[in-house]
Amino acid sequence: KGEANQGTEAQILTLGASHIPDISKDYTDRNRTSPFAFTGNKFEFRAVGASANVGVPVSILNAAVADSFREASTRLKALIASKSSRDEAVMEMVRQLIKESKAVRFEGNGYSEEWQKEAKKRGLPILPSTVEALAVFNDKKACEFLVNTKVLSLDEIASRYHIAVERYVKTVEIEIATLQEMATVNIVPTVEAQLLKVYEVSKGLSSAPLKKLHQERVHALEAVFEDMLKQIKTLKEVMHSIHQETDEAKKMKALAQDAVPVANMVRNACDAAEQLVADELWPLPKYREMLFTNTIS
């Protein structure tokens, strides 16, 4: 009838308020984009990798907090001696700590390019890779709090550094060896087979315009194949040179700076070939199949 229905008493909730009360706006960190967010009554550490042991960063963070409390306690005692009241001393110490810690407080996206620029402006270290991050273990001043709190000794810190370096080197070497084998044994023969097919098709074409268009496909395949063989050869040479290095730390740096970029070039060439080779010839699951396999009937 176009009339509003009346709800029954059972369907209406009486809150006893004539208007909505004021609500304080949340002023805590954006915990999804902050690696170490303050969320009202606690800190959340969100940067532990899937393969990492959470006990390691938790131990280091707890040691840092303990060392900071110890320093704050020492400073507070000195301030109490010079101030007229304890409250005044506490407020003065809080004021000092807020000013001193200003550089590390950031309320934007901690994973963004904006923060990279801002961190540089604030004089903070930027550690974009495992290699740079692990080097911090060699900085005695940076690790001093671990020794002061007796969480780790200098020898234990050095031991953990060497173990982490060895793990990085072995992991990357295994990944690159796997990439080399897959590219050489699976992808190269597949592109060769596709080239043989397109060469046969080219021979049978009679139309000049069609031949010209088909040659573009041939040239695209040949360009990808040439790039692939070139990058595989370069990667093999780089890895041979790296395997001559006996210093694990130097080997780690060489893998990150020299080998990984070339490995990415090999992968890019293989990805390009995937777009040109027929499904029936491609020996591995294609990205399209992995992404949309549930929708393919």
PDB file of C-alpha atoms in Angstrom:
ATOM      1  CA  LYS A   1       0.000   0.000   0.000  1.00  0.00           C
ATOM      2  CA  GLY A   2       3.053   2.276   0.083  1.00  0.00           C
ATOM      3  CA  GLU A   3       2.821   2.714   3.852  1.00  0.00           C
ATOM      4  CA  ALA A   4       5.689   2.240   6.314  1.00  0.00           C
ATOM      5  CA  ASN A   5       5.392  -0.884   8.428  1.00  0.00           C
ATOM      6  CA  GLN A   6       5.625  -0.618  12.202  1.00  0.00           C
ATOM      7  CA  GLY A   7       8.158  -2.836  13.946  1.00  0.00           C
ATOM      8  CA  THR A   8       7.019  -4.869  16.903  1.00  0.00           C
ATOM      9  CA  GLU A   9       8.456  -4.244  20.355  1.00  0.00           C
ATOM     10  CA  ALA A  10      10.516  -7.408  20.041  1.00  0.00           C
ATOM     11  CA  GLN A  11      12.275  -5.961  16.984  1.00  0.00           C
ATOM     12  CA  ILE A  12      13.198  -2.604  18.534  1.00  0.00           C
ATOM     13  CA  LEU A  13      16.206  -2.133  20.785  1.00  0.00           C
ATOM     14  CA  THR A  14      15.848   0.697  23.272  1.00  0.00           C
ATOM     15  CA  LEU A  15      19.290   2.065  24.120  1.00  0.00           C
ATOM     16  CA  GLY A  16      18.046   4.718  26.533  1.00  0.00           C
ATOM     17  CA  ALA A  17      19.979   7.462  24.730  1.00  0.00           C
ATOM     18  CA  SER A  18      18.378  10.394  22.936  1.00  0.00           C
ATOM     19  CA  HIS A  19      21.479  11.008  20.821  1.00  0.00           C
ATOM     20  CA  ILE A  20      24.749   9.269  19.940  1.00  0.00           C
ATOM     21  CA  PRO A  21      27.500  10.233  22.423  1.00  0.00           C
ATOM     22  CA  ASP A  22      30.834  11.677  21.312  1.00  0.00           C
ATOM     23  CA  ILE A  23      33.452   9.042  20.571  1.00  0.00           C
ATOM     24  CA  SER A  24      37.174   9.719  20.789  1.00  0.00           C
ATOM     25  CA  LYS A  25      38.902   9.343  17.450  1.00  0.00           C
ATOM     26  CA  ASP A  26      41.468   6.538  17.379  1.00  0.00           C
ATOM     27  CA  TYR A  27      44.982   7.996  17.239  1.00  0.00           C
ATOM     28  CA  THR A  28      47.030   4.800  17.154  1.00  0.00           C
ATOM     29  CA  ASP A  29      49.261   3.605  14.318  1.00  0.00           C
ATOM     30  CA  ARG A  30      47.989   2.075  11.095  1.00  0.00           C
ATOM     31  CA  ASN A  31      48.984  -1.427  12.166  1.00  0.00           C
ATOM     32  CA  ARG A  32      48.701  -2.895   8.632  1.00  0.00           C
ATOM     33  CA  THR A  33      51.335  -0.550   7.219  1.00  0.00           C
ATOM     34  CA  SER A  34      53.542  -0.101  10.257  1.00  0.00           C
ATOM     35  CA  PRO A  35      56.167  -2.795  10.912  1.00  0.00           C
ATOM     36  CA  PHE A  36      56.133  -1.920  14.627  1.00  0.00           C
ATOM     37  CA  ALA A  37      52.741  -0.393  15.400  1.00  0.00           C
ATOM     38  CA  PHE A  38      51.472   1.041  18.689  1.00  0.00           C
ATOM     39  CA  THR A  39      47.816   0.002  18.869  1.00  0.00           C
ATOM     40  CA  GLY A  40      46.522   1.727  21.989  1.00  0.00           C
ATOM     41  CA  ASN A  41      47.751  -0.518  24.794  1.00  0.00           C
ATOM     42  CA  LYS A  42      50.411  -2.627  23.088  1.00  0.00           C
ATOM     43  CA  PHE A  43      52.979  -2.753  20.316  1.00  0.00           C
ATOM     44  CA  GLU A  44      52.517  -5.095  17.363  1.00  0.00           C
ATOM     45  CA  PHE A  45      55.542  -6.388  15.488  1.00  0.00           C
ATOM     46  CA  ARG A  46      54.457  -7.466  12.011  1.00  0.00           C
ATOM     47  CA  ALA A  47      57.709  -8.041  10.122  1.00  0.00           C
ATOM     48  CA  VAL A  48      58.536 -11.687  10.831  1.00  0.00           C
ATOM     49  CA  GLY A  49      58.926 -13.731   7.637  1.00  0.00           C
ATOM     50  CA  ALA A  50      57.117 -17.028   7.159  1.00  0.00           C
ATOM     51  CA  SER A  51      60.329 -19.054   7.521  1.00  0.00           C
ATOM     52  CA  ALA A  52      61.688 -17.038  10.454  1.00  0.00           C
ATOM     53  CA  ASN A  53      61.769 -18.112  14.095  1.00  0.00           C
ATOM     54  CA  VAL A  54      59.660 -15.527  15.912  1.00  0.00           C
ATOM     55  CA  GLY A  55      61.745 -16.050  19.075  1.00  0.00           C
ATOM     56  CA  VAL A  56      64.725 -14.216  17.540  1.00  0.00           C
ATOM     57  CA  PRO A  57      63.093 -10.812  16.920  1.00  0.00           C
ATOM     58  CA  VAL A  58      61.034 -11.087  20.105  1.00  0.00           C
ATOM     59  CA  SER A  59      64.209 -11.660  22.144  1.00  0.00           C
ATOM     60  CA  ILE A  60      65.911  -8.673  20.503  1.00  0.00           C
ATOM     61  CA  LEU A  61      62.879  -6.408  20.977  1.00  0.00           C
ATOM     62  CA  ASN A  62      62.524  -7.419  24.626  1.00  0.00           C
ATOM     63  CA  ALA A  63      66.213  -6.746  25.185  1.00  0.00           C
ATOM     64  CA  ALA A  64      65.852  -3.299  23.579  1.00  0.00           C
ATOM     65  CA  VAL A  65      62.855  -2.476  25.789  1.00  0.00           C
ATOM     66  CA  ALA A  66      64.654  -3.701  28.925  1.00  0.00           C
ATOM     67  CA  ASP A  67      67.760  -1.668  28.083  1.00  0.00           C
ATOM     68  CA  SER A  68      65.611   1.427  27.445  1.00  0.00           C
ATOM     69  CA  PHE A  69      63.809   1.022  30.782  1.00  0.00           C
ATOM     70  CA  ARG A  70      67.139   0.697  32.561  1.00  0.00           C
ATOM     71  CA  GLU A  71      68.419   3.885  30.933  1.00  0.00           C
ATOM     72  CA  ALA A  72      65.141   5.685  31.714  1.00  0.00           C
ATOM     73  CA  SER A  73      65.359   4.576  35.358  1.00  0.00           C
ATOM     74  CA  THR A  74      68.909   5.937  35.673  1.00  0.00           C
ATOM     75  CA  ARG A  75      67.911   9.257  34.091  1.00  0.00           C
ATOM     76  CA  LEU A  76      64.786   9.538  36.232  1.00  0.00           C
ATOM     77  CA  LYS A  77      66.784   9.121  39.447  1.00  0.00           C
ATOM     78  CA  ALA A  78      69.086  11.950  38.380  1.00  0.00           C
ATOM     79  CA  LEU A  79      66.124  14.183  37.497  1.00  0.00           C
ATOM     80  CA  ILE A  80      64.334  13.480  40.783  1.00  0.00           C
ATOM     81  CA  ALA A  81      67.439  14.705  42.598  1.00  0.00           C
ATOM     82  CA  SER A  82      67.351  18.004  40.689  1.00  0.00           C
ATOM     83  CA  LYS A  83      63.562  18.634  40.545  1.00  0.00           C
ATOM     84  CA  SER A  84      61.162  19.790  43.224  1.00  0.00           C
ATOM     85  CA  SER A  85      58.797  16.826  42.811  1.00  0.00           C
ATOM     86  CA  ARG A  86      58.718  13.328  41.355  1.00  0.00           C
ATOM     87  CA  ASP A  87      55.886  14.220  38.944  1.00  0.00           C
ATOM     88  CA  GLU A  88      57.884  17.126  37.572  1.00  0.00           C
ATOM     89  CA  ALA A  89      60.881  14.832  37.051  1.00  0.00           C
ATOM     90  CA  VAL A  90      58.749  12.208  35.270  1.00  0.00           C
ATOM     91  CA  MET A  91      57.214  14.811  32.932  1.00  0.00           C
ATOM     92  CA  GLU A  92      60.648  16.229  32.135  1.00  0.00           C
ATOM     93  CA  MET A  93      62.001  12.766  31.292  1.00  0.00           C
ATOM     94  CA  VAL A  94      58.973  12.001  29.092  1.00  0.00           C
ATOM     95  CA  ARG A  95      59.486  15.323  27.288  1.00  0.00           C
ATOM     96  CA  GLN A  96      63.143  14.478  26.658  1.00  0.00           C
ATOM     97  CA  LEU A  97      62.380  10.950  25.392  1.00  0.00           C
ATOM     98  CA  ILE A  98      59.660  12.191  23.038  1.00  0.00           C
ATOM     99  CA  LYS A  99      62.084  14.682  21.483  1.00  0.00           C
ATOM    100  CA  GLU A 100      64.906  12.106  21.220  1.00  0.00           C
ATOM    101  CA  SER A 101      62.703   9.450  19.593  1.00  0.00           C
ATOM    102  CA  LYS A 102      61.025  11.804  17.104  1.00  0.00           C
ATOM    103  CA  ALA A 103      63.083  10.532  14.148  1.00  0.00           C
ATOM    104  CA  VAL A 104      61.782   6.956  14.403  1.00  0.00           C
ATOM    105  CA  ARG A 105      58.086   7.832  14.769  1.00  0.00           C
ATOM    106  CA  PHE A 106      56.146   7.776  11.501  1.00  0.00           C
ATOM    107  CA  GLU A 107      52.365   7.573  11.101  1.00  0.00           C
ATOM    108  CA  GLY A 108      52.217   6.877   7.367  1.00  0.00           C
ATOM    109  CA  ASN A 109      52.816   3.719   5.347  1.00  0.00           C
ATOM    110  CA  GLY A 110      56.077   2.259   6.629  1.00  0.00           C
ATOM    111  CA  TYR A 111      56.453   0.107   3.506  1.00  0.00           C
ATOM    112  CA  SER A 112      56.049   2.959   1.011  1.00  0.00           C
ATOM    113  CA  GLU A 113      58.554   4.869  -1.084  1.00  0.00           C
ATOM    114  CA  GLU A 114      57.474   7.935   0.889  1.00  0.00           C
ATOM    115  CA  TRP A 115      58.959   6.406   4.043  1.00  0.00           C
ATOM    116  CA  GLN A 116      62.218   5.543   2.237  1.00  0.00           C
ATOM    117  CA  LYS A 117      62.672   9.213   1.383  1.00  0.00           C
ATOM    118  CA  GLU A 118      61.565  10.381   4.827  1.00  0.00           C
ATOM    119  CA  ALA A 119      63.892   7.923   6.602  1.00  0.00           C
ATOM    120  CA  LYS A 120      66.834   9.189   4.544  1.00  0.00           C
ATOM    121  CA  LYS A 121      65.895  12.760   5.414  1.00  0.00           C
ATOM    122  CA  ARG A 122      65.807  11.826   9.117  1.00  0.00           C
ATOM    123  CA  GLY A 123      69.222  10.171   8.940  1.00  0.00           C
ATOM    124  CA  LEU A 124      67.887   6.664   9.589  1.00  0.00           C
ATOM    125  CA  PRO A 125      69.471   3.562   8.023  1.00  0.00           C
ATOM    126  CA  ILE A 126      67.697   2.001   5.034  1.00  0.00           C
ATOM    127  CA  LEU A 127      68.267  -1.755   4.790  1.00  0.00           C
ATOM    128  CA  PRO A 128      66.507  -2.972   1.626  1.00  0.00           C
ATOM    129  CA  SER A 129      67.943  -6.497   1.539  1.00  0.00           C
ATOM    130  CA  THR A 130      69.119  -9.359   3.734  1.00  0.00           C
ATOM    131  CA  VAL A 131      72.754  -8.494   3.014  1.00  0.00           C
ATOM    132  CA  GLU A 132      72.458  -4.971   4.451  1.00  0.00           C
ATOM    133  CA  ALA A 133      70.305  -6.163   7.345  1.00  0.00           C
ATOM    134  CA  LEU A 134      72.717  -8.896   8.446  1.00  0.00           C
ATOM    135  CA  ALA A 135      75.646  -6.442   8.386  1.00  0.00           C
ATOM    136  CA  VAL A 136      74.117  -4.749  11.457  1.00  0.00           C
ATOM    137  CA  PHE A 137      75.297  -7.726  13.544  1.00  0.00           C
ATOM    138  CA  ASN A 138      78.861  -6.509  12.903  1.00  0.00           C
ATOM    139  CA  ASP A 139      78.071  -3.059  14.321  1.00  0.00           C
ATOM    140  CA  LYS A 140      79.151  -3.293  17.970  1.00  0.00           C
ATOM    141  CA  LYS A 141      77.413  -0.040  18.910  1.00  0.00           C
ATOM    142  CA  ALA A 142      74.109  -1.216  17.419  1.00  0.00           C
ATOM    143  CA  CYS A 143      74.362  -4.559  19.270  1.00  0.00           C
ATOM    144  CA  GLU A 144      75.583  -3.058  22.549  1.00  0.00           C
ATOM    145  CA  PHE A 145      72.159  -3.345  24.217  1.00  0.00           C
ATOM    146  CA  LEU A 146      72.171  -7.136  23.698  1.00  0.00           C
ATOM    147  CA  VAL A 147      75.458  -7.421  25.562  1.00  0.00           C
ATOM    148  CA  ASN A 148      74.402  -4.957  28.311  1.00  0.00           C
ATOM    149  CA  THR A 149      71.246  -6.953  29.036  1.00  0.00           C
ATOM    150  CA  LYS A 150      73.228 -10.232  28.901  1.00  0.00           C
ATOM    151  CA  VAL A 151      70.836 -11.596  26.266  1.00  0.00           C
ATOM    152  CA  LEU A 152      73.713 -12.342  23.874  1.00  0.00           C
ATOM    153  CA  SER A 153      77.482 -12.111  24.151  1.00  0.00           C
ATOM    154  CA  LEU A 154      79.663 -10.710  21.365  1.00  0.00           C
ATOM    155  CA  ASP A 155      80.677 -14.267  20.435  1.00  0.00           C
ATOM    156  CA  GLU A 156      77.037 -15.355  20.263  1.00  0.00           C
ATOM    157  CA  ILE A 157      76.176 -12.373  18.066  1.00  0.00           C
ATOM    158  CA  ALA A 158      79.073 -13.194  15.731  1.00  0.00           C
ATOM    159  CA  SER A 159      77.965 -16.840  15.641  1.00  0.00           C
ATOM    160  CA  ARG A 160      74.432 -15.902  14.654  1.00  0.00           C
ATOM    161  CA  TYR A 161      75.758 -13.616  11.933  1.00  0.00           C
ATOM    162  CA  HIS A 162      77.863 -16.389  10.384  1.00  0.00           C
ATOM    163  CA  ILE A 163      74.971 -18.860  10.565  1.00  0.00           C
ATOM    164  CA  ALA A 164      72.627 -16.376   8.865  1.00  0.00           C
ATOM    165  CA  VAL A 165      75.198 -15.676   6.138  1.00  0.00           C
ATOM    166  CA  GLU A 166      75.699 -19.386   5.485  1.00  0.00           C
ATOM    167  CA  ARG A 167      71.932 -19.950   5.312  1.00  0.00           C
ATOM    168  CA  TYR A 168      71.523 -17.091   2.845  1.00  0.00           C
ATOM    169  CA  VAL A 169      74.360 -18.338   0.624  1.00  0.00           C
ATOM    170  CA  LYS A 170      73.110 -21.924   0.528  1.00  0.00           C
ATOM    171  CA  THR A 171      69.493 -20.919  -0.086  1.00  0.00           C
ATOM    172  CA  VAL A 172      70.328 -18.592  -2.983  1.00  0.00           C
ATOM    173  CA  GLU A 173      72.772 -21.097  -4.502  1.00  0.00           C
ATOM    174  CA  ILE A 174      70.089 -23.818  -4.433  1.00  0.00           C
ATOM    175  CA  GLU A 175      67.516 -21.463  -5.983  1.00  0.00           C
ATOM    176  CA  ILE A 176      69.889 -20.401  -8.770  1.00  0.00           C
ATOM    177  CA  ALA A 177      70.989 -23.992  -9.484  1.00  0.00           C
ATOM    178  CA  THR A 178      67.306 -24.967  -9.736  1.00  0.00           C
ATOM    179  CA  LEU A 179      66.611 -22.046 -12.074  1.00  0.00           C
ATOM    180  CA  GLN A 180      69.573 -22.964 -14.301  1.00  0.00           C
ATOM    181  CA  GLU A 181      68.436 -26.588 -14.554  1.00  0.00           C
ATOM    182  CA  MET A 182      64.793 -25.710 -15.268  1.00  0.00           C
ATOM    183  CA  ALA A 183      65.755 -23.162 -17.918  1.00  0.00           C
ATOM    184  CA  THR A 184      68.282 -25.445 -19.603  1.00  0.00           C
ATOM    185  CA  VAL A 185      66.424 -28.767 -19.375  1.00  0.00           C
ATOM    186  CA  ASN A 186      62.801 -27.617 -19.666  1.00  0.00           C
ATOM    187  CA  ILE A 187      62.481 -24.206 -21.300  1.00  0.00           C
ATOM    188  CA  VAL A 188      65.311 -24.160 -23.866  1.00  0.00           C
ATOM    189  CA  PRO A 189      64.248 -27.457 -25.565  1.00  0.00           C
ATOM    190  CA  THR A 190      60.638 -26.238 -25.557  1.00  0.00           C
ATOM    191  CA  VAL A 191      61.494 -22.992 -27.360  1.00  0.00           C
ATOM    192  CA  GLU A 192      63.609 -24.995 -29.819  1.00  0.00           C
ATOM    193  CA  ALA A 193      60.622 -27.242 -30.557  1.00  0.00           C
ATOM    194  CA  GLN A 194      58.373 -24.206 -31.068  1.00  0.00           C
ATOM    195  CA  LEU A 195      60.900 -22.632 -33.434  1.00  0.00           C
ATOM    196  CA  LEU A 196      61.038 -25.813 -35.545  1.00  0.00           C
ATOM    197  CA  LYS A 197      57.256 -25.673 -35.870  1.00  0.00           C
ATOM    198  CA  VAL A 198      57.148 -22.009 -36.915  1.00  0.00           C
ATOM    199  CA  TYR A 199      59.989 -22.553 -39.405  1.00  0.00           C
ATOM    200  CA  GLU A 200      57.967 -25.362 -41.014  1.00  0.00           C
ATOM    201  CA  VAL A 201      54.893 -23.133 -41.176  1.00  0.00           C
ATOM    202  CA  SER A 202      56.930 -20.331 -42.783  1.00  0.00           C
ATOM    203  CA  LYS A 203      58.034 -22.674 -45.589  1.00  0.00           C
ATOM    204  CA  GLY A 204      54.446 -23.473 -46.499  1.00  0.00           C
ATOM    205  CA  LEU A 205      53.161 -19.900 -46.692  1.00  0.00           C
ATOM    206  CA  SER A 206      52.527 -18.457 -50.161  1.00  0.00           C
ATOM    207  CA  SER A 207      50.950 -15.091 -49.370  1.00  0.00           C
ATOM    208  CA  ALA A 208      53.573 -12.328 -49.168  1.00  0.00           C
ATOM    209  CA  PRO A 209      51.640 -10.226 -46.600  1.00  0.00           C
ATOM    210  CA  LEU A 210      51.048 -13.329 -44.462  1.00  0.00           C
ATOM    211  CA  LYS A 211      54.716 -14.284 -44.683  1.00  0.00           C
ATOM    212  CA  LYS A 212      55.665 -10.815 -43.475  1.00  0.00           C
ATOM    213  CA  LEU A 213      53.303 -11.028 -40.511  1.00  0.00           C
ATOM    214  CA  HIS A 214      54.447 -14.536 -39.643  1.00  0.00           C
ATOM    215  CA  GLN A 215      58.067 -13.417 -39.694  1.00  0.00           C
ATOM    216  CA  GLU A 216      57.249 -11.061 -36.834  1.00  0.00           C
ATOM    217  CA  ARG A 217      56.300 -14.095 -34.729  1.00  0.00           C
ATOM    218  CA  VAL A 218      59.499 -15.855 -35.789  1.00  0.00           C
ATOM    219  CA  HIS A 219      61.596 -12.817 -34.894  1.00  0.00           C
ATOM    220  CA  ALA A 220      59.867 -12.483 -31.505  1.00  0.00           C
ATOM    221  CA  LEU A 221      60.636 -16.118 -30.665  1.00  0.00           C
ATOM    222  CA  GLU A 222      64.228 -15.806 -31.865  1.00  0.00           C
ATOM    223  CA  ALA A 223      64.753 -12.609 -29.850  1.00  0.00           C
ATOM    224  CA  VAL A 224      63.443 -14.249 -26.657  1.00  0.00           C
ATOM    225  CA  PHE A 225      65.506 -17.390 -27.325  1.00  0.00           C
ATOM    226  CA  GLU A 226      68.673 -15.353 -27.894  1.00  0.00           C
ATOM    227  CA  ASP A 227      68.105 -13.368 -24.712  1.00  0.00           C
ATOM    228  CA  MET A 228      67.450 -16.562 -22.751  1.00  0.00           C
ATOM    229  CA  LEU A 229      70.638 -18.313 -23.931  1.00  0.00           C
ATOM    230  CA  LYS A 230      72.658 -15.140 -23.318  1.00  0.00           C
ATOM    231  CA  GLN A 231      71.382 -14.714 -19.745  1.00  0.00           C
ATOM    232  CA  ILE A 232      71.837 -18.431 -18.919  1.00  0.00           C
ATOM    233  CA  LYS A 233      75.442 -18.221 -20.157  1.00  0.00           C
ATOM    234  CA  THR A 234      76.070 -15.032 -18.130  1.00  0.00           C
ATOM    235  CA  LEU A 235      74.563 -16.585 -14.993  1.00  0.00           C
ATOM    236  CA  LYS A 236      76.760 -19.665 -15.393  1.00  0.00           C
ATOM    237  CA  GLU A 237      79.874 -17.486 -15.665  1.00  0.00           C
ATOM    238  CA  VAL A 238      78.877 -15.351 -12.669  1.00  0.00           C
ATOM    239  CA  MET A 239      78.221 -18.411 -10.507  1.00  0.00           C
ATOM    240  CA  HIS A 240      81.536 -19.965 -11.542  1.00  0.00           C
ATOM    241  CA  SER A 241      83.316 -16.806 -10.381  1.00  0.00           C
ATOM    242  CA  ILE A 242      81.373 -16.697  -7.104  1.00  0.00           C
ATOM    243  CA  HIS A 243      82.180 -20.346  -6.349  1.00  0.00           C
ATOM    244  CA  GLN A 244      85.874 -19.412  -6.331  1.00  0.00           C
ATOM    245  CA  GLU A 245      85.259 -17.079  -3.385  1.00  0.00           C
ATOM    246  CA  THR A 246      86.050 -18.622   0.011  1.00  0.00           C
ATOM    247  CA  ASP A 247      84.888 -15.752   2.232  1.00  0.00           C
ATOM    248  CA  GLU A 248      81.199 -16.430   2.997  1.00  0.00           C
ATOM    249  CA  ALA A 249      80.376 -12.762   3.639  1.00  0.00           C
ATOM    250  CA  LYS A 250      81.888 -11.704   0.304  1.00  0.00           C
ATOM    251  CA  LYS A 251      80.110 -14.592  -1.409  1.00  0.00           C
ATOM    252  CA  MET A 252      76.785 -13.449   0.061  1.00  0.00           C
ATOM    253  CA  LYS A 253      77.348  -9.913  -1.223  1.00  0.00           C
ATOM    254  CA  ALA A 254      78.358 -11.182  -4.672  1.00  0.00           C
ATOM    255  CA  LEU A 255      75.267 -13.385  -4.886  1.00  0.00           C
ATOM    256  CA  ALA A 256      73.022 -10.444  -4.021  1.00  0.00           C
ATOM    257  CA  GLN A 257      74.730  -7.883  -6.246  1.00  0.00           C
ATOM    258  CA  ASP A 258      75.817  -9.991  -9.231  1.00  0.00           C
ATOM    259  CA  ALA A 259      73.969 -13.318  -9.380  1.00  0.00           C
ATOM    260  CA  VAL A 260      70.412 -12.476  -8.305  1.00  0.00           C
ATOM    261  CA  PRO A 261      69.937  -9.676 -10.898  1.00  0.00           C
ATOM    262  CA  VAL A 262      71.106 -12.021 -13.700  1.00  0.00           C
ATOM    263  CA  ALA A 263      68.855 -14.795 -12.353  1.00  0.00           C
ATOM    264  CA  ASN A 264      65.948 -12.365 -12.597  1.00  0.00           C
ATOM    265  CA  MET A 265      66.878 -11.699 -16.235  1.00  0.00           C
ATOM    266  CA  VAL A 266      66.803 -15.450 -16.932  1.00  0.00           C
ATOM    267  CA  ARG A 267      63.410 -15.664 -15.298  1.00  0.00           C
ATOM    268  CA  ASN A 268      62.140 -12.685 -17.355  1.00  0.00           C
ATOM    269  CA  ALA A 269      63.258 -14.378 -20.586  1.00  0.00           C
ATOM    270  CA  CYS A 270      61.474 -17.596 -19.568  1.00  0.00           C
ATOM    271  CA  ASP A 271      58.327 -15.625 -18.717  1.00  0.00           C
ATOM    272  CA  ALA A 272      58.464 -13.975 -22.150  1.00  0.00           C
ATOM    273  CA  ALA A 273      58.818 -17.384 -23.825  1.00  0.00           C
ATOM    274  CA  GLU A 274      55.769 -18.636 -21.927  1.00  0.00           C
ATOM    275  CA  GLN A 275      53.683 -16.008 -23.734  1.00  0.00           C
ATOM    276  CA  LEU A 276      54.834 -17.257 -27.164  1.00  0.00           C
ATOM    277  CA  VAL A 277      55.033 -21.051 -26.864  1.00  0.00           C
ATOM    278  CA  ALA A 278      52.008 -23.272 -27.514  1.00  0.00           C
ATOM    279  CA  ASP A 279      50.295 -24.848 -24.506  1.00  0.00           C
ATOM    280  CA  GLU A 280      50.857 -28.329 -25.900  1.00  0.00           C
ATOM    281  CA  LEU A 281      54.630 -27.793 -25.885  1.00  0.00           C
ATOM    282  CA  TRP A 282      55.065 -25.928 -22.601  1.00  0.00           C
ATOM    283  CA  PRO A 283      56.216 -28.493 -19.983  1.00  0.00           C
ATOM    284  CA  LEU A 284      55.279 -26.538 -16.849  1.00  0.00           C
ATOM    285  CA  PRO A 285      52.020 -25.076 -15.508  1.00  0.00           C
ATOM    286  CA  LYS A 286      51.529 -21.622 -17.001  1.00  0.00           C
ATOM    287  CA  TYR A 287      50.681 -18.638 -14.809  1.00  0.00           C
ATOM    288  CA  ARG A 288      47.253 -18.487 -16.446  1.00  0.00           C
ATOM    289  CA  GLU A 289      46.599 -22.096 -15.481  1.00  0.00           C
ATOM    290  CA  MET A 290      47.776 -21.616 -11.916  1.00  0.00           C
ATOM    291  CA  LEU A 291      45.682 -18.481 -11.449  1.00  0.00           C
ATOM    292  CA  PHE A 292      42.487 -19.614 -13.159  1.00  0.00           C
ATOM    293  CA  THR A 293      42.611 -23.415 -13.050  1.00  0.00           C
ATOM    294  CA  ASN A 294      39.383 -23.585 -10.999  1.00  0.00           C
ATOM    295  CA  THR A 295      37.469 -21.709 -13.698  1.00  0.00           C
ATOM    296  CA  ILE A 296      38.768 -23.816 -16.602  1.00  0.00           C
ATOM    297  CA  SER A 297      36.305 -26.573 -17.556  1.00  0.00           C
TER     298      SER A 297
END
